C-alpha atoms as an extended CHARMM CRD file, in Angstrom:
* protein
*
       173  EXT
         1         1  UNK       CA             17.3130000000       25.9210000000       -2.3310000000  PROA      1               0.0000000000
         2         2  UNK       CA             16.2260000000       23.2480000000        0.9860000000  PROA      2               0.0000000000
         3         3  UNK       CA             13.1310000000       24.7280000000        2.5010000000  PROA      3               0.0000000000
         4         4  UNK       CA             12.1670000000       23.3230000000        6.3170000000  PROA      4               0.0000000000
         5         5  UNK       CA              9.5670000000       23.5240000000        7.8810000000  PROA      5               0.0000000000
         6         6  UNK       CA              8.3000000000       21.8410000000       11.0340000000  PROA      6               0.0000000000
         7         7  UNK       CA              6.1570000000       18.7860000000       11.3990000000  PROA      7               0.0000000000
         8         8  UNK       CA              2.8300000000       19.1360000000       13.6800000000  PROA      8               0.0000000000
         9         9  UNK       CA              4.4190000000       20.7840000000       16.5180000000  PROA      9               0.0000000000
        10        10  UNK       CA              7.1790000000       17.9260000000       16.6470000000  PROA      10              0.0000000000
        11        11  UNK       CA             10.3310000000       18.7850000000       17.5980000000  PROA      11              0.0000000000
        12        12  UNK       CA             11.3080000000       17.5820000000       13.4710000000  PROA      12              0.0000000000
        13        13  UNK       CA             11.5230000000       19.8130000000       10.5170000000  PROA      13              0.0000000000
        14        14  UNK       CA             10.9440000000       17.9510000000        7.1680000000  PROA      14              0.0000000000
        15        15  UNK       CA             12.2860000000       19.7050000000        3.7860000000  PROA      15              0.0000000000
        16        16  UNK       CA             10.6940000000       19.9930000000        0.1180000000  PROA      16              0.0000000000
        17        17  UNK       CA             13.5940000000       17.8840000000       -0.8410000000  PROA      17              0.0000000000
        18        18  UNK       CA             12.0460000000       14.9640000000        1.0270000000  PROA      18              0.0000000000
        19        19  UNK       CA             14.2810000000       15.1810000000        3.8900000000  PROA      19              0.0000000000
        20        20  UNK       CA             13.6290000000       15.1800000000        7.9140000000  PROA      20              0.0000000000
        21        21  UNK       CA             15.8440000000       16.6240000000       10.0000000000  PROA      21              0.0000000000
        22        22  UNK       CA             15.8350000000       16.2430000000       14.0760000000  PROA      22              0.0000000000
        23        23  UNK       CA             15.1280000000       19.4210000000       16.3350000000  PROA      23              0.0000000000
        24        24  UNK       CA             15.5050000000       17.8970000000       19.8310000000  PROA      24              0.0000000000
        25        25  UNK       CA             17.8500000000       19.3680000000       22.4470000000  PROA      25              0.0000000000
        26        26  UNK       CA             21.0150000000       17.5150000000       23.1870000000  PROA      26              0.0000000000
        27        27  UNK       CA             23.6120000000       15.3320000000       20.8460000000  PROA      27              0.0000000000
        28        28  UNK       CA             20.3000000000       15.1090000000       17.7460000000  PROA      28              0.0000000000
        29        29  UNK       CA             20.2320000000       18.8760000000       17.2180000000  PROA      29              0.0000000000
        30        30  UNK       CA             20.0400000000       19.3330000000       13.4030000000  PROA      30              0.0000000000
        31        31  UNK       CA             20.3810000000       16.2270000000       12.4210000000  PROA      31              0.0000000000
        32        32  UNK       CA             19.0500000000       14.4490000000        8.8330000000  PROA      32              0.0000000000
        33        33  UNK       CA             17.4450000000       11.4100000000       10.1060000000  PROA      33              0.0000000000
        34        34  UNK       CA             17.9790000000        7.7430000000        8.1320000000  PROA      34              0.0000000000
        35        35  UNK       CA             15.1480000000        6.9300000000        6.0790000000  PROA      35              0.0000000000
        36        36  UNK       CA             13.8690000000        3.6020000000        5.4000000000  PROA      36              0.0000000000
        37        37  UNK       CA             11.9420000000        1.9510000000        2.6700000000  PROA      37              0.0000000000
        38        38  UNK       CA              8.5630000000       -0.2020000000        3.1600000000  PROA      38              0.0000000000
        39        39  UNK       CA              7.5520000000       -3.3680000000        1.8350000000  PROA      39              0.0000000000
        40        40  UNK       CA              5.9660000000       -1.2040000000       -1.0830000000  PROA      40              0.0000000000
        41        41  UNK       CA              9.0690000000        0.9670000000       -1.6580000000  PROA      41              0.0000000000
        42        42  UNK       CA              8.1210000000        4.5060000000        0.1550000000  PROA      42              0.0000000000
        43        43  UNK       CA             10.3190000000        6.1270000000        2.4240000000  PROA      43              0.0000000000
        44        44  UNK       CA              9.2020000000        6.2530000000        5.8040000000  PROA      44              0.0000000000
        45        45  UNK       CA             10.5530000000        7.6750000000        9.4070000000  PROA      45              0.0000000000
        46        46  UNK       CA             10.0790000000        7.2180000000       12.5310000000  PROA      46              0.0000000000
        47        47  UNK       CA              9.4000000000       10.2390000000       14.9670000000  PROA      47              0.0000000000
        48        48  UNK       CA              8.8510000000       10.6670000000       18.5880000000  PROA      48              0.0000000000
        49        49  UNK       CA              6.1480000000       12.6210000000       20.2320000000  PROA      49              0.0000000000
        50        50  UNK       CA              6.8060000000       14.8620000000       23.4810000000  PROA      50              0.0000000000
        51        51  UNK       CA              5.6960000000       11.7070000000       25.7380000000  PROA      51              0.0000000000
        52        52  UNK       CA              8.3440000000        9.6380000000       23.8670000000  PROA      52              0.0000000000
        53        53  UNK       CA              6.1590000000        7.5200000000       21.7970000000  PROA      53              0.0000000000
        54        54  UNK       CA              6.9240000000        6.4250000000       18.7590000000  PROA      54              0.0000000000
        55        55  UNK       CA              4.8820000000        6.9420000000       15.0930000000  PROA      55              0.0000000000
        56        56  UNK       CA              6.5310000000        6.0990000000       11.7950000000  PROA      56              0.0000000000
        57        57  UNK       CA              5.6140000000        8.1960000000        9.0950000000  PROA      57              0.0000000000
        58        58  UNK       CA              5.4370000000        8.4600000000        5.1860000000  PROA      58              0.0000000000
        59        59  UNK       CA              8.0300000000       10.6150000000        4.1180000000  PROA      59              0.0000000000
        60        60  UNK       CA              6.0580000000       11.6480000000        0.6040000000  PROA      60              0.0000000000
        61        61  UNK       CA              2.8910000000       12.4880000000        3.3170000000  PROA      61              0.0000000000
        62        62  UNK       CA              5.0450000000       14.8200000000        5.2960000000  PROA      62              0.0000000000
        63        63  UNK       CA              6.2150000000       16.6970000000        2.4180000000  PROA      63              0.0000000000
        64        64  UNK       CA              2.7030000000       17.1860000000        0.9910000000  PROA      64              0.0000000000
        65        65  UNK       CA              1.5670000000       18.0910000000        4.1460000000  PROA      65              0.0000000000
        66        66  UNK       CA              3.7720000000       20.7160000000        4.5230000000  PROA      66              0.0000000000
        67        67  UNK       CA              4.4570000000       22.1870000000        1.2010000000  PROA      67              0.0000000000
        68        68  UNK       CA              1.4030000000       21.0350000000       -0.7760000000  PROA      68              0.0000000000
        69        69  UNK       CA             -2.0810000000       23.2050000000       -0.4320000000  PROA      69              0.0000000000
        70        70  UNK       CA             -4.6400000000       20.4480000000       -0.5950000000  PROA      70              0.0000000000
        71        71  UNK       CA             -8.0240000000       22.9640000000       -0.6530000000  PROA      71              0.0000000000
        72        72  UNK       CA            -10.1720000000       19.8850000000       -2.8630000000  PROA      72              0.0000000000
        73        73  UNK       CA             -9.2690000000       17.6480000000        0.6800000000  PROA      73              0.0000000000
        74        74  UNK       CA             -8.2240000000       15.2350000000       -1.1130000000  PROA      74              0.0000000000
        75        75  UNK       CA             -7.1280000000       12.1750000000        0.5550000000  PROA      75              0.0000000000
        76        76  UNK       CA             -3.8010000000       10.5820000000       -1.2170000000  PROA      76              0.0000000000
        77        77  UNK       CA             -0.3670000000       11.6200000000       -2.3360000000  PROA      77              0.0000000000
        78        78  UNK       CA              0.9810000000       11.0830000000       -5.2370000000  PROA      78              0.0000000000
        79        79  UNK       CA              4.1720000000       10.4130000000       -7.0070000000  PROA      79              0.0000000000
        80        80  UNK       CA              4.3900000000       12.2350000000      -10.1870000000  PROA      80              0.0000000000
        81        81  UNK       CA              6.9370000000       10.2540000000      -12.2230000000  PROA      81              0.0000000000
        82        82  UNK       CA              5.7880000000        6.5070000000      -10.3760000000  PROA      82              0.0000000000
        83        83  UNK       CA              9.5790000000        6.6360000000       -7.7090000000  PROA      83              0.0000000000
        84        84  UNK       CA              8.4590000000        6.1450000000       -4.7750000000  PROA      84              0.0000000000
        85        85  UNK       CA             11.3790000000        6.8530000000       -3.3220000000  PROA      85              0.0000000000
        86        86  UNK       CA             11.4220000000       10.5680000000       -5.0300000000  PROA      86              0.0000000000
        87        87  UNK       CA              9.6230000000       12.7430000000       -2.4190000000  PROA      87              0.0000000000
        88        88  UNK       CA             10.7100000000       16.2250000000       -3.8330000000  PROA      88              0.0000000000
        89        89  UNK       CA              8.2470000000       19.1010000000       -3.6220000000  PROA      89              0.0000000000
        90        90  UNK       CA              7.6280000000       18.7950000000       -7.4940000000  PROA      90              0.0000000000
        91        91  UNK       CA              7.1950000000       15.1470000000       -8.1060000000  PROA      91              0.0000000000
        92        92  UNK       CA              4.3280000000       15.2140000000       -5.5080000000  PROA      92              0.0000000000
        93        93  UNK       CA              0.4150000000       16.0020000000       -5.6460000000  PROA      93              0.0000000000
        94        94  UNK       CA             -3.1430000000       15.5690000000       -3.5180000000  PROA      94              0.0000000000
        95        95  UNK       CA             -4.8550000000       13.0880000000       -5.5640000000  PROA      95              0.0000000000
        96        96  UNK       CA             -8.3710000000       10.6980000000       -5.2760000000  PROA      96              0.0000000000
        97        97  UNK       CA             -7.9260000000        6.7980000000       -4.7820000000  PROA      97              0.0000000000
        98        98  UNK       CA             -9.4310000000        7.1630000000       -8.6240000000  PROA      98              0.0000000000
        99        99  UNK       CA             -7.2540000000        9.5140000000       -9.7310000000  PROA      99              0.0000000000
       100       100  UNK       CA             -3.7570000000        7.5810000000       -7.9740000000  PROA      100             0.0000000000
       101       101  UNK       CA             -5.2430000000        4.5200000000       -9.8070000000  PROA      101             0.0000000000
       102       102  UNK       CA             -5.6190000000        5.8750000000      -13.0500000000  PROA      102             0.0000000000
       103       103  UNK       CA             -2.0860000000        7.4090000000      -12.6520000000  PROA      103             0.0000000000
       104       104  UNK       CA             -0.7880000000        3.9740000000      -11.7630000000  PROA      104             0.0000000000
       105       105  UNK       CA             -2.3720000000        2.2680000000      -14.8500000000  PROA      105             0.0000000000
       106       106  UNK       CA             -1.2230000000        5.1260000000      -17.0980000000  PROA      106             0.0000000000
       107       107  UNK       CA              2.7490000000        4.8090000000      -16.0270000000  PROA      107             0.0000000000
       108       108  UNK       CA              2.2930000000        0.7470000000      -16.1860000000  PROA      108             0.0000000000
       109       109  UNK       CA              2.8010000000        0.4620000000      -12.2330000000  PROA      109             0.0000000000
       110       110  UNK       CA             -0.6350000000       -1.0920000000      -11.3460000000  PROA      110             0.0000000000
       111       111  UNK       CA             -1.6520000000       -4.8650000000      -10.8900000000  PROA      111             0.0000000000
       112       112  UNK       CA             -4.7700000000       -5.7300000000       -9.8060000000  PROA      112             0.0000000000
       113       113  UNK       CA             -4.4640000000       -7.8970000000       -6.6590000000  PROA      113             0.0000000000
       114       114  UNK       CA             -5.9010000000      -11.3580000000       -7.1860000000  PROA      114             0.0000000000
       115       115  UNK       CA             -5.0830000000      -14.5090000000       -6.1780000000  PROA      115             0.0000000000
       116       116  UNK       CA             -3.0100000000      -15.1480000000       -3.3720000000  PROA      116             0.0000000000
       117       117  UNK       CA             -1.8000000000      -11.4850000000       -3.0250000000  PROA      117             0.0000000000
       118       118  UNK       CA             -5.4440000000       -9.9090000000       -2.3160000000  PROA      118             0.0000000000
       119       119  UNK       CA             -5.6870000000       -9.6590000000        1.0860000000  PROA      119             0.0000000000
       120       120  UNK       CA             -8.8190000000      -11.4380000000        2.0330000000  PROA      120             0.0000000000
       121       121  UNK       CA             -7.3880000000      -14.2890000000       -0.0010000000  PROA      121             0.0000000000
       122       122  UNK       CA             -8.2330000000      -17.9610000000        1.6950000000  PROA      122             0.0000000000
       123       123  UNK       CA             -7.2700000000      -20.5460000000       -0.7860000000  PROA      123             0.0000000000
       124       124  UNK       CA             -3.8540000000      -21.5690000000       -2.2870000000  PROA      124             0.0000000000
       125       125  UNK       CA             -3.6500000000      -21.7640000000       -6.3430000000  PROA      125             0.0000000000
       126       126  UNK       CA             -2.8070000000      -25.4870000000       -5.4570000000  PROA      126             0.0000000000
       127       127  UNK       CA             -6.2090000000      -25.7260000000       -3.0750000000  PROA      127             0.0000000000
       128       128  UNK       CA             -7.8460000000      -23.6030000000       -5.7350000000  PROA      128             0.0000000000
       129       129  UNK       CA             -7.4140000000      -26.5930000000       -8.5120000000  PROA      129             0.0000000000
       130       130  UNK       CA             -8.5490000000      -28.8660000000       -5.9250000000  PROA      130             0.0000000000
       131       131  UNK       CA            -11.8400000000      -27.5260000000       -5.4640000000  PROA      131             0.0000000000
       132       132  UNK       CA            -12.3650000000      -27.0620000000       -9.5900000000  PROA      132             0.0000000000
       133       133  UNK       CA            -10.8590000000      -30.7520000000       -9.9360000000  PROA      133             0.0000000000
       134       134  UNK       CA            -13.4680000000      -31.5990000000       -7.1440000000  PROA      134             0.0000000000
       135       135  UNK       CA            -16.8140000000      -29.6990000000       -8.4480000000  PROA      135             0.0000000000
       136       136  UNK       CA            -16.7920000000      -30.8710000000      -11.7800000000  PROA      136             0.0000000000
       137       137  UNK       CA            -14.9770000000      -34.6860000000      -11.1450000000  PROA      137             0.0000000000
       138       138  UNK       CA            -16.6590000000      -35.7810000000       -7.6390000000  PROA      138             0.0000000000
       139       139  UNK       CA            -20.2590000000      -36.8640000000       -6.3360000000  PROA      139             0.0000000000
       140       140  UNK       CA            -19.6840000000      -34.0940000000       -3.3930000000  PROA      140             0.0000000000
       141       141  UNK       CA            -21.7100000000      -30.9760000000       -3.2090000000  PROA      141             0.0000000000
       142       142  UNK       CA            -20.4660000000      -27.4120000000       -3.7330000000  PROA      142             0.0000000000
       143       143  UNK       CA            -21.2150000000      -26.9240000000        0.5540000000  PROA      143             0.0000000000
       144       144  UNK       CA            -18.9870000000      -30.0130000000        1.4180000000  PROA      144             0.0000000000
       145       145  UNK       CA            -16.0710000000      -29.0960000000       -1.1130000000  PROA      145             0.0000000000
       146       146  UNK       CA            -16.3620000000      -25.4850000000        0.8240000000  PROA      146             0.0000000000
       147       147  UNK       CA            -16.8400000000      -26.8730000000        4.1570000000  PROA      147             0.0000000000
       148       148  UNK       CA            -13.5350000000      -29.4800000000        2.9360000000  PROA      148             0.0000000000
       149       149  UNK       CA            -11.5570000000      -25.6350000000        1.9810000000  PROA      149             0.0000000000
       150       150  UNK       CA            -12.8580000000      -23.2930000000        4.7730000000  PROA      150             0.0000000000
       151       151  UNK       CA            -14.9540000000      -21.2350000000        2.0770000000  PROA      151             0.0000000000
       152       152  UNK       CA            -18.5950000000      -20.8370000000        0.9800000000  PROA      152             0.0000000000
       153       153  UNK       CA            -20.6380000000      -22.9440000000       -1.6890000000  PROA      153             0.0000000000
       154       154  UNK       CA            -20.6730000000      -19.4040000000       -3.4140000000  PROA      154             0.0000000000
       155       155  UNK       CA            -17.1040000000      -19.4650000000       -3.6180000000  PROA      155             0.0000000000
       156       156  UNK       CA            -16.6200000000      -23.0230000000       -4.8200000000  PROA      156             0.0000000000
       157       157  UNK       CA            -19.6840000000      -22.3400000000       -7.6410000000  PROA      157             0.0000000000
       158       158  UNK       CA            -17.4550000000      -19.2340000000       -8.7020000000  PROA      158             0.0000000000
       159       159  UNK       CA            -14.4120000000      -21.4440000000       -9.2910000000  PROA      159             0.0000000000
       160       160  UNK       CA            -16.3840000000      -23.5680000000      -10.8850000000  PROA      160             0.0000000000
       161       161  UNK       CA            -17.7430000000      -21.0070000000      -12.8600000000  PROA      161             0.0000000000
       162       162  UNK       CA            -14.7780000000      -19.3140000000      -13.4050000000  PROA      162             0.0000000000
       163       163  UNK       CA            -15.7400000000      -16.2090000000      -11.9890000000  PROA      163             0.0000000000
       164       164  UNK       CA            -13.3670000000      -16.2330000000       -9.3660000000  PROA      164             0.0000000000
       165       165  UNK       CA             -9.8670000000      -17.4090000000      -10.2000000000  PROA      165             0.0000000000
       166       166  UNK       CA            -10.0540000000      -17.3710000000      -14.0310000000  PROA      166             0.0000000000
       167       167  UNK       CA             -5.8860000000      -17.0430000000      -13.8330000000  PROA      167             0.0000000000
       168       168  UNK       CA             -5.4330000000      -20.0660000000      -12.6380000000  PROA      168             0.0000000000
       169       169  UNK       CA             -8.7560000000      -22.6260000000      -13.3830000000  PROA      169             0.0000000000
       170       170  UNK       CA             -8.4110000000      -21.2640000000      -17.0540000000  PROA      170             0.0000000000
       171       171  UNK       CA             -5.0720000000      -23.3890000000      -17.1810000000  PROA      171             0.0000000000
       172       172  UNK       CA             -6.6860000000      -26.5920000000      -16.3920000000  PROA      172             0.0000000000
       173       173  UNK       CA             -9.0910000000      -27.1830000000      -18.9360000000  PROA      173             0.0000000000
């Protein structure tokens, strides 16, 4: 059976099937709103406040919010069986960062982001072999290579050393 129930005073109801449904006057009344999917694969929506602003929201979030007791406060949600796109009631739970990590590495869904996909990533892999080509074939010091990349001597010494960017410098010896 489709339980609603309504979301934060919004004029939306969202369901413990993973489903939001539109409660505004007029030609919306009642009706199942389109989900879309992120870059990362969860279903989102996008919801309007009384003053007509606009806030796109996690479906899987919604559903926990509402359906979900969460008395340890913890602050992440879940996805039992590893779909993101499944955002029924039972395949949901209030987890830790630790605990959604862990979960991740258990179902095989986790890769540690290195390289050019972590965020605060600078350097190319092709710039990367540059600057290990450079600190162990060239007269220049570890601060002009850095200065020559837009990084730190610490981060030049750590290619060097292997420390940072083992995935690709260990290729090149």
């Amino acid at each position: 059976m489709e339980i609603w129930k309504q979301i934060d005073n919004l004029d939306y109801e969202v369901s413990n099937r993973g489903r939001v449904k539109s409660l505004r006057v007029g030609r919306g009344y009642g009706k199942i709103l389109k989900l879309s999917k992120d870059t990362k694969g969860y279903l989102r929506v996008r919801l309007y406040t009384e003053k007509y602003r606009a806030t796109t929201c996690k479906v899987h979030r919604l559903v926990a919010k509402a359906f979900i007791g969460n008395l340890e406060d913890k602050p992440e949600v879940n996805h039992i069986d590893g779909c993101r796109s499944n955002n029924i009631i039972g395949n949901l739970e209030w987890v830790t960062s630790k605990e959604n990590t862990a979960h991740r590495k258990t179902l095989g869904n986790w890769t540690p982001h290195k390289g050019v996909n972590h965020g605060m990533s600078i350097l190319s892999e092709e710039q990367v072999k540059s600057v290990y080509y450079l600190s162990h074939n060239s007269e220049l010091t570890q601060k002009q290579i850095g200065d020559k990349f837009g990084v730190g001597y610490a981060t030049v010494s750590n290619i060097k050393l292997k420390k940072q960017w083992a995935h690709v410098t260990d290729k090149l010896d």
